[in-house]
Amino acid sequence: MNHETNLKKIQQEWHGSLEHYLIGFIVSLILTLSSFFFVGARLFTEDTLIYTIVGLAIFQAIIQLIFFFHLGRETKPQWSRFSFYVMVTVLLTILIGSIWIMNDLNERMMSFMTEGHHHHD
Amino acid sequence: MNRPLTVHYQDTLEKHPDLSVPDPHQDSYAKNSMGFWMYLMTDALLFLTLFTSYAVYKVETFGGPTSQELFSLTTAFTETVVLLLSSLTCGLAVLAAVKDKRASSLFWLGVTFVLGAMFLTIEVKEFVEFFEKGAGWNRSAFLSAFFALVSTHGLHITAGLFWILVLSLQLIYQGITSDTFRRLVIFSMFWHFLDLVWIFIFTFVYLMGVI
């Protein structure tokens, strides 16, 4: 087995291509335009709008991860993919945990303290 | 491993790779890019904590300016498109280097720099406007969290711009070698990451702030 990975070999095995970058760019642009348009034109109600743009953001992040980062195309062992999943797990724990806890605390406060805040019951 | 100091353009190849381990990726390209990916994962968690703080504090306007009053969607959209374009041109710089086209690679790196500088200029102008309206980072918790999050991203962009300068000099004086190619690829990972974070900034800060 030849372990000599030199520059030429890396260049030959390169995952990305012009098409990948262009697809990633154009899809991202469309998703961005949609988000801004939906909000600017106030196309939906507040809640629907929030879910829509968050969904569009996550979708665009996935598109960029695939087309710019080439995530998912590495050979085994897939350390990058694994560490990504670990990061996402920690991220979701901290994010959802913090927002849930702080929201819960807000609701336990007396009403006059939270006047003027937007929160859902 | 004793190597003479002048020979820094050769890949740090393990002369006797350990074949008993499951991972055969023991060249510096694979090791460094994986290590840098790990760093990006920790950087993502850093931004996460800033986002979470912002999520908690964004209603605490303390009688001061609110996001609806301050944020301009035109500004945010311009910044987004500029950064997205710079991510593309960065990818093009890497593709040129893959094909050993040094001049082309330097050109696209230059365009990336210009776009990044444009982004920073727009952002700094926006910050100055906020200060002049009395919406500095000390006005309210909302603004403190906003500035902490967006400035951290801006500082990363600034570091990226310096990185482009140094990398360009290396490409000019050393050409496309194992080392400079590896550094270019790692820079592109960094730059794409910053665009990724910006997606969440424009969604959760600017768009949600205007709804």
mmCIF file with all atom_site columns, N, CA, C and O in Angstrom, chain A residues 3 5 7-8 10-11 14 17-18 21 32-33 36 42 46 57 60 64 69 75 79-80 83-84 87 91 98 102, chain B residues 11 19 23 25 29 34 37 41 48 52 56 73 77 80 84 92 94-95 97-98 100 189 193 195 202-203 210:
data_model
loop_
_atom_site.group_PDB
_atom_site.id
_atom_site.type_symbol
_atom_site.label_atom_id
_atom_site.label_alt_id
_atom_site.label_comp_id
_atom_site.label_asym_id
_atom_site.label_entity_id
_atom_site.label_seq_id
_atom_site.pdbx_PDB_ins_code
_atom_site.Cartn_x
_atom_site.Cartn_y
_atom_site.Cartn_z
_atom_site.occupancy
_atom_site.B_iso_or_equiv
_atom_site.pdbx_formal_charge
_atom_site.auth_seq_id
_atom_site.auth_comp_id
_atom_site.auth_asym_id
_atom_site.auth_atom_id
_atom_site.pdbx_PDB_model_num
ATOM 1   N N  . HIS A 1 3   ? 1.787   4.780  0.883   1.00 0.00 ? 3   HIS A N  1
ATOM 2   C CA . HIS A 1 3   ? 1.391   5.818  1.832   1.00 0.00 ? 3   HIS A CA 1
ATOM 3   C C  . HIS A 1 3   ? 1.911   7.188  1.466   1.00 0.00 ? 3   HIS A C  1
ATOM 4   O O  . HIS A 1 3   ? 1.771   8.129  2.221   1.00 0.00 ? 3   HIS A O  1
ATOM 5   N N  . THR A 1 5   ? 1.351   10.239 0.196   1.00 0.00 ? 5   THR A N  1
ATOM 6   C CA . THR A 1 5   ? 0.379   11.208 -0.304  1.00 0.00 ? 5   THR A CA 1
ATOM 7   C C  . THR A 1 5   ? 1.095   12.529 -0.516  1.00 0.00 ? 5   THR A C  1
ATOM 8   O O  . THR A 1 5   ? 1.314   13.273 0.414   1.00 0.00 ? 5   THR A O  1
ATOM 9   N N  . LEU A 1 7   ? 1.605   16.223 -2.983  1.00 0.00 ? 7   LEU A N  1
ATOM 10  C CA . LEU A 1 7   ? 0.760   17.285 -3.513  1.00 0.00 ? 7   LEU A CA 1
ATOM 11  C C  . LEU A 1 7   ? 0.000   16.823 -4.751  1.00 0.00 ? 7   LEU A C  1
ATOM 12  O O  . LEU A 1 7   ? -1.201  17.033 -4.879  1.00 0.00 ? 7   LEU A O  1
ATOM 13  N N  . LYS A 1 8   ? 0.725   16.129 -5.669  1.00 0.00 ? 8   LYS A N  1
ATOM 14  C CA . LYS A 1 8   ? 0.070   15.717 -6.916  1.00 0.00 ? 8   LYS A CA 1
ATOM 15  C C  . LYS A 1 8   ? -1.128  14.822 -6.646  1.00 0.00 ? 8   LYS A C  1
ATOM 16  O O  . LYS A 1 8   ? -2.191  14.965 -7.249  1.00 0.00 ? 8   LYS A O  1
ATOM 17  N N  . ILE A 1 10  ? -2.937  14.600 -3.890  1.00 0.00 ? 10  ILE A N  1
ATOM 18  C CA . ILE A 1 10  ? -4.025  15.362 -3.278  1.00 0.00 ? 10  ILE A CA 1
ATOM 19  C C  . ILE A 1 10  ? -4.784  16.117 -4.361  1.00 0.00 ? 10  ILE A C  1
ATOM 20  O O  . ILE A 1 10  ? -6.021  16.139 -4.384  1.00 0.00 ? 10  ILE A O  1
ATOM 21  N N  . GLN A 1 11  ? -4.019  16.715 -5.294  1.00 0.00 ? 11  GLN A N  1
ATOM 22  C CA . GLN A 1 11  ? -4.668  17.469 -6.367  1.00 0.00 ? 11  GLN A CA 1
ATOM 23  C C  . GLN A 1 11  ? -5.511  16.557 -7.249  1.00 0.00 ? 11  GLN A C  1
ATOM 24  O O  . GLN A 1 11  ? -6.600  16.919 -7.679  1.00 0.00 ? 11  GLN A O  1
ATOM 25  N N  . TRP A 1 14  ? -8.851  15.501 -5.624  1.00 0.00 ? 14  TRP A N  1
ATOM 26  C CA . TRP A 1 14  ? -9.640  16.611 -5.113  1.00 0.00 ? 14  TRP A CA 1
ATOM 27  C C  . TRP A 1 14  ? -11.144 16.404 -5.327  1.00 0.00 ? 14  TRP A C  1
ATOM 28  O O  . TRP A 1 14  ? -11.592 16.099 -6.413  1.00 0.00 ? 14  TRP A O  1
ATOM 29  N N  . SER A 1 17  ? -15.263 20.758 -7.379  1.00 0.00 ? 17  SER A N  1
ATOM 30  C CA . SER A 1 17  ? -15.159 21.134 -8.783  1.00 0.00 ? 17  SER A CA 1
ATOM 31  C C  . SER A 1 17  ? -15.878 22.451 -8.968  1.00 0.00 ? 17  SER A C  1
ATOM 32  O O  . SER A 1 17  ? -16.609 22.893 -8.079  1.00 0.00 ? 17  SER A O  1
ATOM 33  N N  . LEU A 1 18  ? -15.708 23.036 -10.121 1.00 0.00 ? 18  LEU A N  1
ATOM 34  C CA . LEU A 1 18  ? -16.357 24.316 -10.392 1.00 0.00 ? 18  LEU A CA 1
ATOM 35  C C  . LEU A 1 18  ? -17.867 24.191 -10.253 1.00 0.00 ? 18  LEU A C  1
ATOM 36  O O  . LEU A 1 18  ? -18.533 25.049 -9.676  1.00 0.00 ? 18  LEU A O  1
ATOM 37  N N  . TYR A 1 21  ? -19.035 24.340 -6.591  1.00 0.00 ? 21  TYR A N  1
ATOM 38  C CA . TYR A 1 21  ? -19.026 25.673 -6.009  1.00 0.00 ? 21  TYR A CA 1
ATOM 39  C C  . TYR A 1 21  ? -20.139 26.546 -6.570  1.00 0.00 ? 21  TYR A C  1
ATOM 40  O O  . TYR A 1 21  ? -20.782 27.316 -5.867  1.00 0.00 ? 21  TYR A O  1
ATOM 41  N N  . THR A 1 32  ? -31.103 32.708 0.363   1.00 0.00 ? 32  THR A N  1
ATOM 42  C CA . THR A 1 32  ? -30.949 34.002 1.032   1.00 0.00 ? 32  THR A CA 1
ATOM 43  C C  . THR A 1 32  ? -31.993 34.988 0.543   1.00 0.00 ? 32  THR A C  1
ATOM 44  O O  . THR A 1 32  ? -32.657 35.665 1.333   1.00 0.00 ? 32  THR A O  1
ATOM 45  N N  . LEU A 1 33  ? -32.133 35.071 -0.781  1.00 0.00 ? 33  LEU A N  1
ATOM 46  C CA . LEU A 1 33  ? -33.120 35.986 -1.368  1.00 0.00 ? 33  LEU A CA 1
ATOM 47  C C  . LEU A 1 33  ? -34.515 35.673 -0.843  1.00 0.00 ? 33  LEU A C  1
ATOM 48  O O  . LEU A 1 33  ? -35.273 36.573 -0.483  1.00 0.00 ? 33  LEU A O  1
ATOM 49  N N  . PHE A 1 36  ? -34.945 36.901 2.830   1.00 0.00 ? 36  PHE A N  1
ATOM 50  C CA . PHE A 1 36  ? -35.104 38.351 2.915   1.00 0.00 ? 36  PHE A CA 1
ATOM 51  C C  . PHE A 1 36  ? -36.427 38.807 2.313   1.00 0.00 ? 36  PHE A C  1
ATOM 52  O O  . PHE A 1 36  ? -37.089 39.705 2.828   1.00 0.00 ? 36  PHE A O  1
ATOM 53  N N  . ARG A 1 42  ? -43.249 40.579 4.353   1.00 0.00 ? 42  ARG A N  1
ATOM 54  C CA . ARG A 1 42  ? -44.139 40.143 5.433   1.00 0.00 ? 42  ARG A CA 1
ATOM 55  C C  . ARG A 1 42  ? -45.181 39.164 4.889   1.00 0.00 ? 42  ARG A C  1
ATOM 56  O O  . ARG A 1 42  ? -46.377 39.321 5.107   1.00 0.00 ? 42  ARG A O  1
ATOM 57  N N  . GLU A 1 46  ? -46.240 36.010 11.877  1.00 0.00 ? 46  GLU A N  1
ATOM 58  C CA . GLU A 1 46  ? -44.961 36.061 12.593  1.00 0.00 ? 46  GLU A CA 1
ATOM 59  C C  . GLU A 1 46  ? -44.376 34.679 12.854  1.00 0.00 ? 46  GLU A C  1
ATOM 60  O O  . GLU A 1 46  ? -43.217 34.416 12.552  1.00 0.00 ? 46  GLU A O  1
ATOM 61  N N  . ALA A 1 57  ? -32.462 28.761 6.728   1.00 0.00 ? 57  ALA A N  1
ATOM 62  C CA . ALA A 1 57  ? -31.082 28.933 7.197   1.00 0.00 ? 57  ALA A CA 1
ATOM 63  C C  . ALA A 1 57  ? -30.406 27.585 7.387   1.00 0.00 ? 57  ALA A C  1
ATOM 64  O O  . ALA A 1 57  ? -29.268 27.383 6.952   1.00 0.00 ? 57  ALA A O  1
ATOM 65  N N  . GLN A 1 60  ? -29.705 26.065 4.066   1.00 0.00 ? 60  GLN A N  1
ATOM 66  C CA . GLN A 1 60  ? -28.570 26.695 3.398   1.00 0.00 ? 60  GLN A CA 1
ATOM 67  C C  . GLN A 1 60  ? -27.257 26.260 4.048   1.00 0.00 ? 60  GLN A C  1
ATOM 68  O O  . GLN A 1 60  ? -26.263 26.033 3.370   1.00 0.00 ? 60  GLN A O  1
ATOM 69  N N  . GLN A 1 64  ? -24.205 24.501 2.093   1.00 0.00 ? 64  GLN A N  1
ATOM 70  C CA . GLN A 1 64  ? -22.833 24.999 2.123   1.00 0.00 ? 64  GLN A CA 1
ATOM 71  C C  . GLN A 1 64  ? -21.881 23.956 2.682   1.00 0.00 ? 64  GLN A C  1
ATOM 72  O O  . GLN A 1 64  ? -20.753 23.825 2.223   1.00 0.00 ? 64  GLN A O  1
ATOM 73  N N  . PHE A 1 69  ? -17.736 22.696 1.905   1.00 0.00 ? 69  PHE A N  1
ATOM 74  C CA . PHE A 1 69  ? -16.870 21.958 2.811   1.00 0.00 ? 69  PHE A CA 1
ATOM 75  C C  . PHE A 1 69  ? -16.637 20.529 2.376   1.00 0.00 ? 69  PHE A C  1
ATOM 76  O O  . PHE A 1 69  ? -15.816 19.841 2.971   1.00 0.00 ? 69  PHE A O  1
ATOM 77  N N  . THR A 1 75  ? -12.958 9.716  2.944   1.00 0.00 ? 75  THR A N  1
ATOM 78  C CA . THR A 1 75  ? -12.846 8.258  3.005   1.00 0.00 ? 75  THR A CA 1
ATOM 79  C C  . THR A 1 75  ? -12.791 7.845  4.472   1.00 0.00 ? 75  THR A C  1
ATOM 80  O O  . THR A 1 75  ? -12.460 8.631  5.338   1.00 0.00 ? 75  THR A O  1
ATOM 81  N N  . TRP A 1 79  ? -13.413 10.914 10.465  1.00 0.00 ? 79  TRP A N  1
ATOM 82  C CA . TRP A 1 79  ? -13.268 11.660 11.706  1.00 0.00 ? 79  TRP A CA 1
ATOM 83  C C  . TRP A 1 79  ? -13.988 13.004 11.644  1.00 0.00 ? 79  TRP A C  1
ATOM 84  O O  . TRP A 1 79  ? -14.574 13.454 12.619  1.00 0.00 ? 79  TRP A O  1
ATOM 85  N N  . SER A 1 80  ? -13.911 13.657 10.493  1.00 0.00 ? 80  SER A N  1
ATOM 86  C CA . SER A 1 80  ? -14.548 14.974 10.382  1.00 0.00 ? 80  SER A CA 1
ATOM 87  C C  . SER A 1 80  ? -16.040 14.863 10.602  1.00 0.00 ? 80  SER A C  1
ATOM 88  O O  . SER A 1 80  ? -16.653 15.676 11.303  1.00 0.00 ? 80  SER A O  1
ATOM 89  N N  . SER A 1 83  ? -16.713 14.196 14.382  1.00 0.00 ? 83  SER A N  1
ATOM 90  C CA . SER A 1 83  ? -16.536 15.364 15.251  1.00 0.00 ? 83  SER A CA 1
ATOM 91  C C  . SER A 1 83  ? -17.622 16.395 14.987  1.00 0.00 ? 83  SER A C  1
ATOM 92  O O  . SER A 1 83  ? -18.047 17.112 15.890  1.00 0.00 ? 83  SER A O  1
ATOM 93  N N  . PHE A 1 84  ? -18.113 16.440 13.756  1.00 0.00 ? 84  PHE A N  1
ATOM 94  C CA . PHE A 1 84  ? -19.216 17.333 13.445  1.00 0.00 ? 84  PHE A CA 1
ATOM 95  C C  . PHE A 1 84  ? -20.459 16.939 14.240  1.00 0.00 ? 84  PHE A C  1
ATOM 96  O O  . PHE A 1 84  ? -21.139 17.787 14.821  1.00 0.00 ? 84  PHE A O  1
ATOM 97  N N  . MET A 1 87  ? -20.096 17.921 17.834  1.00 0.00 ? 87  MET A N  1
ATOM 98  C CA . MET A 1 87  ? -20.287 19.364 17.985  1.00 0.00 ? 87  MET A CA 1
ATOM 99  C C  . MET A 1 87  ? -21.772 19.708 17.951  1.00 0.00 ? 87  MET A C  1
ATOM 100 O O  . MET A 1 87  ? -22.269 20.456 18.793  1.00 0.00 ? 87  MET A O  1
ATOM 101 N N  . LEU A 1 91  ? -23.922 21.493 20.780  1.00 0.00 ? 91  LEU A N  1
ATOM 102 C CA . LEU A 1 91  ? -24.590 22.721 20.376  1.00 0.00 ? 91  LEU A CA 1
ATOM 103 C C  . LEU A 1 91  ? -26.064 22.687 20.741  1.00 0.00 ? 91  LEU A C  1
ATOM 104 O O  . LEU A 1 91  ? -26.586 23.616 21.361  1.00 0.00 ? 91  LEU A O  1
ATOM 105 N N  . SER A 1 98  ? -30.380 26.252 27.277  1.00 0.00 ? 98  SER A N  1
ATOM 106 C CA . SER A 1 98  ? -30.343 27.629 27.768  1.00 0.00 ? 98  SER A CA 1
ATOM 107 C C  . SER A 1 98  ? -31.640 28.358 27.487  1.00 0.00 ? 98  SER A C  1
ATOM 108 O O  . SER A 1 98  ? -32.193 29.029 28.364  1.00 0.00 ? 98  SER A O  1
ATOM 109 N N  . MET A 1 102 ? -34.062 29.728 30.417  1.00 0.00 ? 102 MET A N  1
ATOM 110 C CA . MET A 1 102 ? -34.267 31.170 30.580  1.00 0.00 ? 102 MET A CA 1
ATOM 111 C C  . MET A 1 102 ? -35.724 31.541 30.334  1.00 0.00 ? 102 MET A C  1
ATOM 112 O O  . MET A 1 102 ? -36.277 32.409 31.010  1.00 0.00 ? 102 MET A O  1
ATOM 113 N N  . ASP B 2 11  ? 6.767   17.909 1.971   1.00 0.00 ? 11  ASP B N  1
ATOM 114 C CA . ASP B 2 11  ? 5.725   17.441 2.864   1.00 0.00 ? 11  ASP B CA 1
ATOM 115 C C  . ASP B 2 11  ? 6.365   16.654 4.005   1.00 0.00 ? 11  ASP B C  1
ATOM 116 O O  . ASP B 2 11  ? 7.328   15.942 3.812   1.00 0.00 ? 11  ASP B O  1
ATOM 117 N N  . LEU B 2 19  ? 1.572   0.943  10.188  1.00 0.00 ? 19  LEU B N  1
ATOM 118 C CA . LEU B 2 19  ? 0.520   0.276  9.445   1.00 0.00 ? 19  LEU B CA 1
ATOM 119 C C  . LEU B 2 19  ? -0.456  -0.463 10.350  1.00 0.00 ? 19  LEU B C  1
ATOM 120 O O  . LEU B 2 19  ? -1.469  -0.962 9.885   1.00 0.00 ? 19  LEU B O  1
ATOM 121 N N  . ASP B 2 23  ? -6.098  4.238  10.956  1.00 0.00 ? 23  ASP B N  1
ATOM 122 C CA . ASP B 2 23  ? -6.133  5.424  10.115  1.00 0.00 ? 23  ASP B CA 1
ATOM 123 C C  . ASP B 2 23  ? -4.809  5.611  9.385   1.00 0.00 ? 23  ASP B C  1
ATOM 124 O O  . ASP B 2 23  ? -3.810  5.947  9.975   1.00 0.00 ? 23  ASP B O  1
ATOM 125 N N  . HIS B 2 25  ? -4.090  7.933  7.315   1.00 0.00 ? 25  HIS B N  1
ATOM 126 C CA . HIS B 2 25  ? -3.832  9.325  6.950   1.00 0.00 ? 25  HIS B CA 1
ATOM 127 C C  . HIS B 2 25  ? -2.787  9.922  7.867   1.00 0.00 ? 25  HIS B C  1
ATOM 128 O O  . HIS B 2 25  ? -3.110  10.517 8.882   1.00 0.00 ? 25  HIS B O  1
ATOM 129 N N  . TYR B 2 29  ? -0.957  16.958 5.315   1.00 0.00 ? 29  TYR B N  1
ATOM 130 C CA . TYR B 2 29  ? -2.188  17.534 4.771   1.00 0.00 ? 29  TYR B CA 1
ATOM 131 C C  . TYR B 2 29  ? -3.397  16.985 5.528   1.00 0.00 ? 29  TYR B C  1
ATOM 132 O O  . TYR B 2 29  ? -4.247  17.739 6.011   1.00 0.00 ? 29  TYR B O  1
ATOM 133 N N  . MET B 2 34  ? -7.554  17.918 9.343   1.00 0.00 ? 34  MET B N  1
ATOM 134 C CA . MET B 2 34  ? -8.438  17.370 10.361  1.00 0.00 ? 34  MET B CA 1
ATOM 135 C C  . MET B 2 34  ? -8.335  18.174 11.647  1.00 0.00 ? 34  MET B C  1
ATOM 136 O O  . MET B 2 34  ? -9.332  18.475 12.284  1.00 0.00 ? 34  MET B O  1
ATOM 137 N N  . TRP B 2 37  ? -10.190 21.283 11.241  1.00 0.00 ? 37  TRP B N  1
ATOM 138 C CA . TRP B 2 37  ? -11.633 21.028 11.330  1.00 0.00 ? 37  TRP B CA 1
ATOM 139 C C  . TRP B 2 37  ? -12.057 20.970 12.797  1.00 0.00 ? 37  TRP B C  1
ATOM 140 O O  . TRP B 2 37  ? -13.096 21.509 13.183  1.00 0.00 ? 37  TRP B O  1
ATOM 141 N N  . MET B 2 41  ? -14.810 23.233 14.825  1.00 0.00 ? 41  MET B N  1
ATOM 142 C CA . MET B 2 41  ? -15.906 22.743 15.648  1.00 0.00 ? 41  MET B CA 1
ATOM 143 C C  . MET B 2 41  ? -15.950 23.503 16.978  1.00 0.00 ? 41  MET B C  1
ATOM 144 O O  . MET B 2 41  ? -17.019 23.877 17.470  1.00 0.00 ? 41  MET B O  1
ATOM 145 N N  . LEU B 2 48  ? -21.839 29.622 19.175  1.00 0.00 ? 48  LEU B N  1
ATOM 146 C CA . LEU B 2 48  ? -23.101 29.174 19.749  1.00 0.00 ? 48  LEU B CA 1
ATOM 147 C C  . LEU B 2 48  ? -23.386 29.881 21.052  1.00 0.00 ? 48  LEU B C  1
ATOM 148 O O  . LEU B 2 48  ? -24.502 30.345 21.300  1.00 0.00 ? 48  LEU B O  1
ATOM 149 N N  . THR B 2 52  ? -26.547 32.145 21.863  1.00 0.00 ? 52  THR B N  1
ATOM 150 C CA . THR B 2 52  ? -27.473 31.829 22.950  1.00 0.00 ? 52  THR B CA 1
ATOM 151 C C  . THR B 2 52  ? -27.647 33.024 23.871  1.00 0.00 ? 52  THR B C  1
ATOM 152 O O  . THR B 2 52  ? -28.775 33.346 24.264  1.00 0.00 ? 52  THR B O  1
ATOM 153 N N  . VAL B 2 56  ? -31.150 35.145 24.601  1.00 0.00 ? 56  VAL B N  1
ATOM 154 C CA . VAL B 2 56  ? -31.699 35.452 25.917  1.00 0.00 ? 56  VAL B CA 1
ATOM 155 C C  . VAL B 2 56  ? -31.844 36.958 26.113  1.00 0.00 ? 56  VAL B C  1
ATOM 156 O O  . VAL B 2 56  ? -32.838 37.430 26.668  1.00 0.00 ? 56  VAL B O  1
ATOM 157 N N  . LEU B 2 73  ? -32.534 46.005 6.638   1.00 0.00 ? 73  LEU B N  1
ATOM 158 C CA . LEU B 2 73  ? -32.448 44.760 5.877   1.00 0.00 ? 73  LEU B CA 1
ATOM 159 C C  . LEU B 2 73  ? -31.576 44.930 4.635   1.00 0.00 ? 73  LEU B C  1
ATOM 160 O O  . LEU B 2 73  ? -30.927 43.975 4.194   1.00 0.00 ? 73  LEU B O  1
ATOM 161 N N  . PHE B 2 77  ? -28.595 42.460 3.805   1.00 0.00 ? 77  PHE B N  1
ATOM 162 C CA . PHE B 2 77  ? -28.611 41.722 2.551   1.00 0.00 ? 77  PHE B CA 1
ATOM 163 C C  . PHE B 2 77  ? -27.343 41.954 1.748   1.00 0.00 ? 77  PHE B C  1
ATOM 164 O O  . PHE B 2 77  ? -26.749 41.018 1.217   1.00 0.00 ? 77  PHE B O  1
ATOM 165 N N  . THR B 2 80  ? -24.567 40.053 3.234   1.00 0.00 ? 80  THR B N  1
ATOM 166 C CA . THR B 2 80  ? -24.717 38.622 2.983   1.00 0.00 ? 80  THR B CA 1
ATOM 167 C C  . THR B 2 80  ? -24.244 38.253 1.594   1.00 0.00 ? 80  THR B C  1
ATOM 168 O O  . THR B 2 80  ? -23.487 37.283 1.411   1.00 0.00 ? 80  THR B O  1
ATOM 169 N N  . LEU B 2 84  ? -21.117 35.867 0.632   1.00 0.00 ? 84  LEU B N  1
ATOM 170 C CA . LEU B 2 84  ? -21.392 34.654 -0.138  1.00 0.00 ? 84  LEU B CA 1
ATOM 171 C C  . LEU B 2 84  ? -20.512 34.613 -1.385  1.00 0.00 ? 84  LEU B C  1
ATOM 172 O O  . LEU B 2 84  ? -19.917 33.598 -1.725  1.00 0.00 ? 84  LEU B O  1
ATOM 173 N N  . LEU B 2 92  ? -12.852 29.245 -5.762  1.00 0.00 ? 92  LEU B N  1
ATOM 174 C CA . LEU B 2 92  ? -12.211 29.317 -7.072  1.00 0.00 ? 92  LEU B CA 1
ATOM 175 C C  . LEU B 2 92  ? -10.692 29.417 -6.934  1.00 0.00 ? 92  LEU B C  1
ATOM 176 O O  . LEU B 2 92  ? -9.936  28.859 -7.733  1.00 0.00 ? 92  LEU B O  1
ATOM 177 N N  . VAL B 2 94  ? -8.943  28.035 -4.579  1.00 0.00 ? 94  VAL B N  1
ATOM 178 C CA . VAL B 2 94  ? -8.472  26.684 -4.265  1.00 0.00 ? 94  VAL B CA 1
ATOM 179 C C  . VAL B 2 94  ? -8.470  25.822 -5.521  1.00 0.00 ? 94  VAL B C  1
ATOM 180 O O  . VAL B 2 94  ? -7.514  25.089 -5.789  1.00 0.00 ? 94  VAL B O  1
ATOM 181 N N  . LEU B 2 95  ? -9.540  25.923 -6.317  1.00 0.00 ? 95  LEU B N  1
ATOM 182 C CA . LEU B 2 95  ? -9.614  25.132 -7.548  1.00 0.00 ? 95  LEU B CA 1
ATOM 183 C C  . LEU B 2 95  ? -8.454  25.457 -8.481  1.00 0.00 ? 95  LEU B C  1
ATOM 184 O O  . LEU B 2 95  ? -7.880  24.570 -9.110  1.00 0.00 ? 95  LEU B O  1
ATOM 185 N N  . ALA B 2 97  ? -5.533  26.464 -7.586  1.00 0.00 ? 97  ALA B N  1
ATOM 186 C CA . ALA B 2 97  ? -4.320  25.884 -7.013  1.00 0.00 ? 97  ALA B CA 1
ATOM 187 C C  . ALA B 2 97  ? -4.278  24.378 -7.243  1.00 0.00 ? 97  ALA B C  1
ATOM 188 O O  . ALA B 2 97  ? -3.210  23.799 -7.428  1.00 0.00 ? 97  ALA B O  1
ATOM 189 N N  . VAL B 2 98  ? -5.462  23.745 -7.229  1.00 0.00 ? 98  VAL B N  1
ATOM 190 C CA . VAL B 2 98  ? -5.523  22.309 -7.510  1.00 0.00 ? 98  VAL B CA 1
ATOM 191 C C  . VAL B 2 98  ? -4.962  22.032 -8.896  1.00 0.00 ? 98  VAL B C  1
ATOM 192 O O  . VAL B 2 98  ? -4.300  21.023 -9.147  1.00 0.00 ? 98  VAL B O  1
ATOM 193 N N  . ASP B 2 100 ? -2.723  23.848 -10.303 1.00 0.00 ? 100 ASP B N  1
ATOM 194 C CA . ASP B 2 100 ? -1.384  24.454 -10.362 1.00 0.00 ? 100 ASP B CA 1
ATOM 195 C C  . ASP B 2 100 ? -1.357  25.799 -11.083 1.00 0.00 ? 100 ASP B C  1
ATOM 196 O O  . ASP B 2 100 ? -0.320  26.203 -11.603 1.00 0.00 ? 100 ASP B O  1
ATOM 197 N N  . MET B 2 189 ? -11.213 26.614 4.377   1.00 0.00 ? 189 MET B N  1
ATOM 198 C CA . MET B 2 189 ? -12.117 26.034 5.376   1.00 0.00 ? 189 MET B CA 1
ATOM 199 C C  . MET B 2 189 ? -12.561 27.131 6.339   1.00 0.00 ? 189 MET B C  1
ATOM 200 O O  . MET B 2 189 ? -13.731 27.250 6.680   1.00 0.00 ? 189 MET B O  1
ATOM 201 N N  . PHE B 2 193 ? -16.339 28.689 6.730   1.00 0.00 ? 193 PHE B N  1
ATOM 202 C CA . PHE B 2 193 ? -16.930 28.622 8.066   1.00 0.00 ? 193 PHE B CA 1
ATOM 203 C C  . PHE B 2 193 ? -17.529 29.963 8.449   1.00 0.00 ? 193 PHE B C  1
ATOM 204 O O  . PHE B 2 193 ? -18.627 30.041 9.008   1.00 0.00 ? 193 PHE B O  1
ATOM 205 N N  . ASP B 2 195 ? -18.683 32.266 6.505   1.00 0.00 ? 195 ASP B N  1
ATOM 206 C CA . ASP B 2 195 ? -19.912 32.491 5.759   1.00 0.00 ? 195 ASP B CA 1
ATOM 207 C C  . ASP B 2 195 ? -21.044 31.687 6.385   1.00 0.00 ? 195 ASP B C  1
ATOM 208 O O  . ASP B 2 195 ? -22.183 32.145 6.462   1.00 0.00 ? 195 ASP B O  1
ATOM 209 N N  . PHE B 2 202 ? -27.454 36.522 9.993   1.00 0.00 ? 202 PHE B N  1
ATOM 210 C CA . PHE B 2 202 ? -28.449 37.317 9.304   1.00 0.00 ? 202 PHE B CA 1
ATOM 211 C C  . PHE B 2 202 ? -29.856 36.786 9.546   1.00 0.00 ? 202 PHE B C  1
ATOM 212 O O  . PHE B 2 202 ? -30.828 37.548 9.541   1.00 0.00 ? 202 PHE B O  1
ATOM 213 N N  . THR B 2 203 ? -29.960 35.462 9.800   1.00 0.00 ? 203 THR B N  1
ATOM 214 C CA . THR B 2 203 ? -31.292 34.913 10.065  1.00 0.00 ? 203 THR B CA 1
ATOM 215 C C  . THR B 2 203 ? -31.766 35.273 11.461  1.00 0.00 ? 203 THR B C  1
ATOM 216 O O  . THR B 2 203 ? -32.839 35.858 11.636  1.00 0.00 ? 203 THR B O  1
ATOM 217 N N  . VAL B 2 210 ? -36.239 42.088 12.772  1.00 0.00 ? 210 VAL B N  1
ATOM 218 C CA . VAL B 2 210 ? -37.086 43.022 12.045  1.00 0.00 ? 210 VAL B CA 1
ATOM 219 C C  . VAL B 2 210 ? -38.549 42.573 12.030  1.00 0.00 ? 210 VAL B C  1
ATOM 220 O O  . VAL B 2 210 ? -39.451 43.377 11.842  1.00 0.00 ? 210 VAL B O  1
#
